[in-house]
Amino acid sequence: MSWIHVMVLTPFIFATIVPYLYKKFNQKIHTGWFVFFIPVFIFAYLITFIPEISGGNTFMKILPWLPSYNIDFAIYMDGLSLIFALLIAGIGALVVLYSIYYMSKDREALHNFYVYLLMFMGAMLGLVFSDNIFVLYVFWEMTSVSSFLLIAYWYEREKSKYGAQKSMLITVFGGLAMLAGLIMLAMMSDTYSIREMLTSHNLEAITSNTLFLPAMILILLGAFTKSAQFPFSIWLPDAMEAPTPISAYLHSATMVKAGIYLVARLTPIFGGTGEWFWIVTGVGLVTLLYGSVNAVRQTDLKALLAYSTISQLGLIMSLLGMGSGALYFGYGDESFIYATAIFAAIFHLVNHSTFKGCLFMVVGIIDHETGTRDLRKLGGLMHLMPISFTLMIIGGFSMAGLPPFNGFLSKELFFTATLQAANMSIFNLANLGFVIPVIAWVASIFTFIYSMILVFKTFRGKHRFVRVDKPVHEAPFGMLISPLILAILVVAIFFFPNLFSKYFLLPAWEGVLPSLAQAGELSIKLSPWHGWTPELIMTLGVVGLGILMYLYIRKWYRIYNYYPQALTLNTIYNFSLENMEVLSKKATNKYMTGFIRDYLVYIFAFIVVIVGGVFWTFGGFTFDVSQDADINIYEAGLVIAMIISAVTVLFSKSRLTSILAIGALGFLVSFFFVLFRAPDLALTQLVVETVTTVLFLLCFYHLPELRKEIGKIPFKMTNAIISIGVGVIITVVALSAKGTRLFDSISSYYENSYELAGAKNIVNAILVDFRGIDTMLEILVLTMAGLGVYTLIKLRMARRDKNEGAE
Amino acid sequence: MKEPNDVLIRSVSKVAVVIIFTFAINLFISGHHYPGGGFIGGLAFSSAVVLLFLTFNIETVRKNFPVDFKVIAALGVLIAVLTGVGAMLLGVPFLTQAFDYFNLPIFGKTELATAVLFDIGVALAVIGTSLTIIMSIGDDR
Amino acid sequence: MCIVVGLLFMIGTYLILTKTLLRIILGTSIIGHGVNLLIITMGGLKKGGPPLLGIENVTYADSLPQALLLTAIVINFATTALFLVLSYRAYTVLGTDDTEQLRGKEDE
C-alpha cells in the first residue's frame, strides 16, 4: 500500500460519504464544494511527481490483491500515466467547479451525480496507473458502468436511457473483446504485468506467437469502442444526453481517451508491425474524416461537438498508428523522425482536452442561459455574452488549428507526421502512403468549417431566439472560471510549448516508447514559425478553402441530403437491437415453458448427452469383473425382490401399494448394507425407513388418490427414453468407476481410529471426530429442514385460524 | 388420524416402547466402539415415540412428553457447536476431539471422550428434527 | 450391483418425469436409494469385515463411503419430509397435485 494507491482509492472512499454530506449540508452548501477538494488534492499530489518523472524516473508500487492468482494491484507511474492522471484530476476539478453552478442544488439529485462522478474519477485513475492487465480491465469496465450511470442521470428522459444503453452495449462489447485479447496476451507472455511483457524475452514470445494477431484485434476492438472510433462512434453523439459537465469530462477529455491510452500503452508490444500500423492509422483516419464531415451537418451544438470529438480522437489515433512505425526501424535516426508522430499524438491529446473542455463548458453555458442548443434557433449572442464569445473563439480557433492557440502547433505536427508517414518505405506505404496526407487535409478543411459554424452561427447574426421567462445574459462568474482557466491554458501552451513539452510531453513520450527513450532523446523544438514548410502551406490551404466553403455553405450543403439514411450506422444498430430483443424473447419462450417437467427433461437429457458424450469421445468405459465378488443365492434373491418392489412403485395405481413398495425397497436396501459389512448403515436405514414410511402414510392421508397418468404416447415415450438413457448412463458410470481406480483408497488412514480417536467403530469415529465439522453442518441442515416443515404447516394453520376468527 | 382403539397394539406397544428406548440408548452409548452412534440412537428413539403416536394419539403423547422438540433440535446443534468451540478455547483447531481413560467407581476403567458429547448433540438434533416433522404433519388435519 | 443401481435410477427418473407430485416424491426417494447403493458399491463390495476394530479382522470394508452414506441417509430423510410437506401444502393451497396445472402465469 503506497500513497499512490491511497490516491487512486480516495474517490471511491469519498463517494461513500457523499450521500451523507448531501443529506446533511445540501440545504446550505452545494455538495459539489465538498467533492471539489478531492480532484484538487489529487492534482496537487500528482504535481509533486513531475520533477521525478521528467527526470526519467518511474515508480512501481505493488499491493498484493489475489497473490495466489498473480493478480496484484500494481501501480506503475511513468510520464504517460502521469499526464493522463493530471488531465483526469485537473479537468475533473474544473468540471466539478463548473457543475456547482450548472447543477441546481435544489432540483437535482446531486448525491447520485457526485457519487457517479467520483466513481468514474477513481476508475479512470486506476485505469491509467494499473500495471496488471486484469486490474486494468476491472477499472476499464468500471468507467463504462459509471459512464452509463452518468448518461442516464436524467433517467426519466427516454433519450437519456437510449443513449446510456447504447454506450453501455457498445463499450462493454468492446471491453469483453478486450478481456479476451488481454487473456491471450497473458497466455503468450506468461505474465499479467504490462511491464514484464515488455522485457525482450517476453516480447519475443508474444510477437512470434500465432495468437498475436487475434489478441491485437481484440484489444483494439476494446480501444476503438471506448474511444468512439468508426464504426463504433455512434454511441458518442447519443451520450450527449448526459449533463454538460459530464459531457465535458467523460466524453471529451477523459473516458474517450482511455482507448487512446491503451493503444499508447501497448504500442511497445504490438507496434512495429504492419497490421498494427494499418489498423490503427486506417481506423483513425477514417474516423477523422467521418467525424468532421458529419459534424458540419449537425444542428445541435453538443452533437456537433460530439462529432468533432470523434474526429479529433481519430486524429490522435492515427498519429499513434503512424508513430508505431518507428519501432520497425529499431533505434536509428529514422525511428526518431517517425516517433515524432507519437509526440504529436500526446500533444494533441492534451490540447484537445483543454480546448474541447472549454468548448463544452461554453456550450453548456449557452444551453443554461438560453434554454436551447439548437443552431437554427441561436444567433447574435455576441453582445449578450461577450465573455462566452471570447472563450468560444479561443476554443474554436484552437480546434480549427489557427494561431495563436495550441491547436495550431499540434495540427502542424500532425501534418508533419502525415507527410513523413507518406514517405515511409515500409508496409506498402510507397504505393498507398499519399492517401494519408490527403485524407488529413480534407478532414482538416471540414474541421475548420465546423469550428467556424460553432463560433459564428451561435454568436453572430441576428438575435433570433427569444426566451420568455428571463432575458438572456452572461453566465454567473463561477460558471465562467473553469472554461476561462482552460482557455488560458490554450493560449499559454501556444506561447510556452517547449517548457510544457519538457515537463509533460517528453516524459509521456518516453512512456510510450521506453525502448527508444533509452537509446536517445527526442530532440523536438516546438515553435509557431518553421519557415515556409509544406505544413504551413497545407494549413494555409485549409484556412483559405475552409473560409470559402463556410461562406458558401448553402450552395453545397445539399449534398448531405444524399446521405443514405437507411444505411447509417444508427439505423443498423437500432435494427439489430430490436431484432435481437424479439428473437431472444421468442427463443426464451420456446424453452421456458413453465412446466417443471420440461425443465427436468432438459436436465436429464443434458446429463445423458454430456456424460454419454464424454464416455464416447474419451473411451472412458472400462469393465472389470475380476474384482467383483461372487453372487450367492441370497443376494440374487434380494436383487430380484428390489427390482420387483421398484417396478411395483412404477406401476401401482394406489397410494398404499406404492408406499408399501417403497418401504419394502428401503428395507431391502438395508439388507444389502448388512451384506456389504456396514452394520451402522443397516441400522440407520432400517430406522429411517420406518420413520419415512410413517411420514409417507401421514402425508398421503391428505393427498389425493393417485390418478392414472393420462398422457399422450409421445409424452410417455419421451419420459421412457430419457429415463432409460439415464439408467444406462448411470450403469455405465458405475461400472467404469468401479473398474477404474486412479488412487489408493484413503480409508486405511481411518483404521487408526482407535489410536487417534479412541474409538473402535471407524464409521462413528469418522463422523464425530475426523469429519466432525461435516456432521455438525449436517445436523444443522437437518434442523433447518425440520423447522422448514414446521413453519410450512404451522403458518398455514395460523392463517386458517385467523381467517376463521375473521369470519 | 382416526382414534386408534386396539387393545392389543396398545398393550404391546407400551412394552415395546420401553424396550426400544433402552435399545436406543444402548445403541447410542455403544456407538463409540460398536455399531451405533448419535444418528442411529436418535432415530431409534424417535421411532419409539412415533410408535406411541400411532397407538395413542398425538395429544396423549404430548401430554406425557411436555417437551418442545424444536428446542431439542436447536439444543443438539448448540451442544455440537459448543464442543467444537470448547476445543478452540483450549487452543486446538475447531472440533478437535479428545479422549482419555478414567477409573470410575462403578464402571471401572472407562473411556471418556469429548466425541461422545458431540454425539449427544447429534442425537438430540436428530430426535428433535424427526419428531418436529412428524408432529407437525400429524397435527395438521 | 451396478445394473441394479442403473435400474433404480431409470425407474426414479421416469417417476420424476411424470406429472403427479406423489410420483415425483417416490421417484426422488428411489433415486436416493440408487445413489446410496452406488456410493457403497464404489467402495468395493464384500471385502473384509465390518469396520469395527473390536472384531479382529485382517482387512476392513471401506469405511469412508459408509460414513458418507450415514449422513446421506439421514439427510435424505429430512429432504423427503420437506418435499412431502411442500407438495402437501401445494395441494391444499392450489387444489391440485398435477405439475401441469401448477404452472405459473404466461410471462413468469
Tab-separated table of C-alpha atoms in Angstrom, chain A residues 219-464:
chain	number	residue	atom	x	y	z
A	219	ILE	CA	-7.649	-5.419	-27.760
A	220	LEU	CA	-8.031	-2.821	-30.470
A	221	LEU	CA	-11.759	-3.521	-30.506
A	222	GLY	CA	-11.827	-2.531	-26.876
A	223	ALA	CA	-9.806	0.592	-27.505
A	224	PHE	CA	-11.833	1.601	-30.559
A	225	THR	CA	-15.195	1.183	-28.898
A	226	LYS	CA	-14.059	3.173	-25.918
A	227	SER	CA	-12.535	5.931	-27.982
A	228	ALA	CA	-15.532	6.082	-30.317
A	229	GLN	CA	-13.653	5.117	-33.431
A	230	PHE	CA	-15.510	4.392	-36.625
A	231	PRO	CA	-17.754	2.367	-36.835
A	232	PHE	CA	-18.285	2.265	-33.077
A	233	SER	CA	-18.540	6.015	-32.860
A	234	ILE	CA	-22.331	6.072	-32.869
A	235	TRP	CA	-22.623	5.908	-29.121
A	236	LEU	CA	-20.870	9.199	-28.513
A	237	PRO	CA	-23.466	11.597	-30.018
A	238	ASP	CA	-26.201	9.857	-28.055
A	239	ALA	CA	-24.125	10.041	-24.921
A	240	MET	CA	-24.531	13.804	-25.134
A	241	GLU	CA	-27.782	13.386	-23.254
A	242	ALA	CA	-25.669	13.475	-20.133
A	243	PRO	CA	-25.457	16.742	-18.202
A	244	THR	CA	-22.963	19.046	-19.892
A	245	PRO	CA	-20.286	18.862	-17.191
A	246	ILE	CA	-20.275	15.139	-17.769
A	247	SER	CA	-20.014	15.515	-21.495
A	248	ALA	CA	-17.105	17.827	-20.973
A	249	TYR	CA	-15.415	15.465	-18.580
A	250	LEU	CA	-16.142	11.941	-19.719
A	251	HIS	CA	-16.964	12.306	-23.342
A	252	SER	CA	-14.346	14.683	-24.459
A	253	ALA	CA	-11.498	14.895	-22.016
A	254	THR	CA	-11.026	11.618	-20.206
A	255	MET	CA	-13.018	8.463	-20.772
A	256	VAL	CA	-12.892	8.506	-24.522
A	257	LYS	CA	-9.159	8.929	-24.138
A	258	ALA	CA	-8.931	5.615	-22.347
A	259	GLY	CA	-8.786	3.837	-25.684
A	260	ILE	CA	-6.017	6.163	-26.761
A	261	TYR	CA	-4.224	5.413	-23.534
A	262	LEU	CA	-4.491	1.694	-24.097
A	263	VAL	CA	-3.202	1.951	-27.636
A	264	ALA	CA	-0.330	4.126	-26.484
A	265	ARG	CA	0.417	1.808	-23.597
A	266	LEU	CA	0.516	-1.273	-25.772
A	267	THR	CA	2.371	0.316	-28.652
A	268	PRO	CA	5.691	-1.118	-27.471
A	269	ILE	CA	4.139	-4.577	-27.544
A	270	PHE	CA	2.274	-4.501	-30.813
A	271	GLY	CA	3.899	-1.552	-32.588
A	272	GLY	CA	6.330	-2.042	-35.401
A	273	THR	CA	4.140	-4.494	-37.248
A	274	GLY	CA	2.319	-3.728	-40.461
A	275	GLU	CA	-1.049	-4.835	-39.091
A	276	TRP	CA	-0.912	-2.532	-36.127
A	277	PHE	CA	0.215	0.347	-38.271
A	278	TRP	CA	-2.529	-0.050	-40.829
A	279	ILE	CA	-5.374	-0.859	-38.468
A	280	VAL	CA	-4.685	1.956	-36.048
A	281	THR	CA	-3.793	4.535	-38.673
A	282	GLY	CA	-6.539	3.479	-41.042
A	283	VAL	CA	-9.300	3.424	-38.477
A	284	GLY	CA	-8.032	6.691	-37.067
A	285	LEU	CA	-8.081	8.409	-40.455
A	286	VAL	CA	-11.498	7.090	-41.395
A	287	THR	CA	-12.826	8.251	-38.049
A	288	LEU	CA	-11.199	11.625	-38.545
A	289	LEU	CA	-12.883	12.116	-41.885
A	290	TYR	CA	-16.211	10.628	-40.834
A	291	GLY	CA	-16.405	12.731	-37.702
A	292	SER	CA	-15.505	16.014	-39.310
A	293	VAL	CA	-17.800	15.569	-42.305
A	294	ASN	CA	-20.707	14.641	-40.092
A	295	ALA	CA	-20.060	17.417	-37.613
A	296	VAL	CA	-20.775	20.014	-40.269
A	297	ARG	CA	-24.342	18.898	-40.742
A	298	GLN	CA	-25.294	18.837	-37.085
A	299	THR	CA	-27.707	21.415	-35.775
A	300	ASP	CA	-27.392	20.585	-32.097
A	301	LEU	CA	-24.347	22.238	-30.592
A	302	LYS	CA	-23.491	19.277	-28.405
A	303	ALA	CA	-23.948	16.838	-31.240
A	304	LEU	CA	-21.606	18.960	-33.284
A	305	LEU	CA	-19.066	18.819	-30.513
A	306	ALA	CA	-19.587	15.094	-30.195
A	307	TYR	CA	-18.777	14.518	-33.839
A	308	SER	CA	-15.834	16.840	-33.602
A	309	THR	CA	-14.614	14.820	-30.640
A	310	ILE	CA	-14.932	11.673	-32.693
A	311	SER	CA	-12.908	13.221	-35.451
A	312	GLN	CA	-10.227	14.539	-33.108
A	313	LEU	CA	-9.941	11.162	-31.425
A	314	GLY	CA	-9.467	9.668	-34.862
A	315	LEU	CA	-6.700	12.160	-35.444
A	316	ILE	CA	-4.897	11.159	-32.266
A	317	MET	CA	-5.407	7.500	-33.004
A	318	SER	CA	-3.975	7.812	-36.487
A	319	LEU	CA	-0.973	9.645	-35.084
A	320	LEU	CA	-0.329	6.800	-32.692
A	321	GLY	CA	-0.565	4.410	-35.602
A	322	MET	CA	1.870	6.337	-37.684
A	323	GLY	CA	4.259	6.702	-34.788
A	324	SER	CA	4.268	2.983	-34.165
A	325	GLY	CA	6.193	2.659	-37.428
A	326	ALA	CA	9.168	3.997	-35.525
A	327	LEU	CA	9.560	0.702	-33.726
A	328	TYR	CA	10.097	-1.003	-37.032
A	329	PHE	CA	13.358	0.810	-37.518
A	330	GLY	CA	14.949	-0.143	-34.261
A	331	TYR	CA	16.986	2.620	-32.713
A	332	GLY	CA	18.217	4.525	-35.732
A	333	ASP	CA	17.771	8.176	-36.549
A	334	GLU	CA	14.893	7.310	-38.802
A	335	SER	CA	12.865	5.931	-35.962
A	336	PHE	CA	13.186	9.229	-34.129
A	337	ILE	CA	11.705	11.027	-37.092
A	338	TYR	CA	8.650	8.822	-37.010
A	339	ALA	CA	8.453	8.847	-33.265
A	340	THR	CA	7.574	12.496	-33.646
A	341	ALA	CA	4.091	11.292	-34.515
A	342	ILE	CA	3.728	9.787	-31.060
A	343	PHE	CA	4.829	13.034	-29.566
A	344	ALA	CA	2.290	14.855	-31.706
A	345	ALA	CA	-0.394	12.445	-30.546
A	346	ILE	CA	0.271	13.181	-26.890
A	347	PHE	CA	0.497	16.876	-27.587
A	348	HIS	CA	-2.768	16.941	-29.437
A	349	LEU	CA	-4.388	14.826	-26.777
A	350	VAL	CA	-3.607	17.400	-24.142
A	351	ASN	CA	-4.582	20.255	-26.405
A	352	HIS	CA	-7.805	18.583	-27.310
A	353	SER	CA	-8.695	18.126	-23.672
A	354	THR	CA	-8.151	21.786	-22.993
A	355	PHE	CA	-9.967	23.338	-25.914
A	356	LYS	CA	-12.737	20.771	-26.114
A	357	GLY	CA	-13.363	21.000	-22.396
A	358	CYS	CA	-13.581	24.738	-22.763
A	359	LEU	CA	-15.967	24.476	-25.720
A	360	PHE	CA	-18.240	22.043	-23.956
A	361	MET	CA	-18.471	24.282	-20.954
A	362	VAL	CA	-19.303	27.284	-23.100
A	363	VAL	CA	-21.984	25.314	-24.908
A	364	GLY	CA	-23.281	24.306	-21.517
A	365	ILE	CA	-23.450	27.956	-20.552
A	366	ILE	CA	-25.373	28.791	-23.715
A	367	ASP	CA	-27.747	25.931	-23.038
A	368	HIS	CA	-28.115	27.010	-19.451
A	369	GLU	CA	-28.793	30.649	-20.267
A	370	THR	CA	-30.922	30.386	-23.371
A	371	GLY	CA	-32.536	27.019	-22.867
A	372	THR	CA	-31.626	25.643	-26.255
A	373	ARG	CA	-28.668	24.199	-28.086
A	374	ASP	CA	-30.278	24.280	-31.475
A	375	LEU	CA	-28.157	26.147	-34.005
A	376	ARG	CA	-31.224	27.073	-36.001
A	377	LYS	CA	-32.643	28.957	-33.071
A	378	LEU	CA	-29.469	30.530	-31.805
A	379	GLY	CA	-27.648	33.542	-33.097
A	380	GLY	CA	-26.500	37.010	-32.225
A	381	LEU	CA	-25.409	36.183	-28.723
A	382	MET	CA	-22.158	38.077	-29.151
A	383	HIS	CA	-23.314	41.228	-27.451
A	384	LEU	CA	-25.229	39.469	-24.768
A	385	MET	CA	-22.496	37.081	-23.722
A	386	PRO	CA	-19.173	38.648	-24.568
A	387	ILE	CA	-17.040	36.538	-22.290
A	388	SER	CA	-18.539	33.313	-23.523
A	389	PHE	CA	-17.971	34.534	-27.042
A	390	THR	CA	-14.312	35.145	-26.371
A	391	LEU	CA	-13.921	31.754	-24.819
A	392	MET	CA	-15.668	30.154	-27.743
A	393	ILE	CA	-13.336	31.888	-30.166
A	394	ILE	CA	-10.303	30.676	-28.303
A	395	GLY	CA	-11.548	27.124	-28.186
A	396	GLY	CA	-12.977	27.071	-31.671
A	397	PHE	CA	-9.962	28.593	-33.363
A	398	SER	CA	-7.693	26.279	-31.495
A	399	MET	CA	-9.740	23.374	-32.767
A	400	ALA	CA	-9.565	24.745	-36.268
A	401	GLY	CA	-5.795	24.872	-35.951
A	402	LEU	CA	-5.236	28.591	-36.036
A	403	PRO	CA	-2.539	30.565	-34.270
A	404	PRO	CA	-2.053	31.795	-31.602
A	405	PHE	CA	-3.622	28.766	-29.973
A	406	ASN	CA	-2.200	25.404	-29.048
A	407	GLY	CA	-4.285	23.564	-31.656
A	408	PHE	CA	-2.154	25.207	-34.308
A	409	LEU	CA	1.046	23.652	-33.005
A	410	SER	CA	-0.300	20.144	-32.770
A	411	LYS	CA	-2.046	20.438	-36.124
A	412	GLU	CA	1.247	21.386	-37.718
A	413	LEU	CA	2.880	18.397	-36.090
A	414	PHE	CA	0.057	16.264	-37.388
A	415	PHE	CA	0.709	17.402	-40.936
A	416	THR	CA	4.386	16.762	-40.447
A	417	ALA	CA	3.649	13.262	-39.281
A	418	THR	CA	1.356	12.507	-42.193
A	419	LEU	CA	3.889	13.755	-44.684
A	420	GLN	CA	6.581	11.647	-43.076
A	421	ALA	CA	4.343	8.640	-42.981
A	422	ALA	CA	3.668	9.061	-46.665
A	423	ASN	CA	7.389	8.795	-47.265
A	424	MET	CA	7.897	5.669	-45.234
A	425	SER	CA	9.205	2.839	-47.267
A	426	ILE	CA	7.595	0.093	-45.263
A	427	PHE	CA	4.217	-1.613	-45.075
A	428	ASN	CA	3.292	-0.822	-48.706
A	429	LEU	CA	3.418	2.840	-47.882
A	430	ALA	CA	5.288	3.562	-51.082
A	431	ASN	CA	2.122	2.878	-53.028
A	432	LEU	CA	-0.585	3.960	-50.647
A	433	GLY	CA	1.195	6.492	-48.496
A	434	PHE	CA	-0.012	9.563	-50.394
A	435	VAL	CA	-3.560	8.864	-49.195
A	436	ILE	CA	-2.680	9.726	-45.611
A	437	PRO	CA	-1.909	13.445	-46.026
A	438	VAL	CA	-4.778	13.845	-48.472
A	439	ILE	CA	-7.330	12.485	-46.016
A	440	ALA	CA	-5.802	14.509	-43.248
A	441	TRP	CA	-6.003	17.636	-45.318
A	442	VAL	CA	-9.606	17.143	-46.405
A	443	ALA	CA	-10.667	16.337	-42.872
A	444	SER	CA	-8.934	19.448	-41.631
A	445	ILE	CA	-10.956	21.575	-44.003
A	446	PHE	CA	-14.145	20.189	-42.561
A	447	THR	CA	-12.764	20.653	-39.083
A	448	PHE	CA	-12.194	24.273	-39.946
A	449	ILE	CA	-15.733	24.637	-41.254
A	450	TYR	CA	-17.450	23.185	-38.228
A	451	SER	CA	-15.314	25.228	-35.899
A	452	MET	CA	-16.469	28.314	-37.733
A	453	ILE	CA	-20.086	27.177	-37.581
A	454	LEU	CA	-19.715	26.645	-33.879
A	455	VAL	CA	-18.356	30.088	-33.238
A	456	PHE	CA	-20.165	32.300	-35.686
A	457	LYS	CA	-23.538	30.665	-36.155
A	458	THR	CA	-24.064	30.882	-32.423
A	459	PHE	CA	-22.789	34.313	-31.676
A	460	ARG	CA	-23.076	36.282	-34.881
A	461	GLY	CA	-26.088	37.149	-36.949
A	462	LYS	CA	-29.496	38.267	-35.839
A	463	HIS	CA	-30.661	37.638	-32.340
A	464	ARG	CA	-33.361	35.205	-33.266
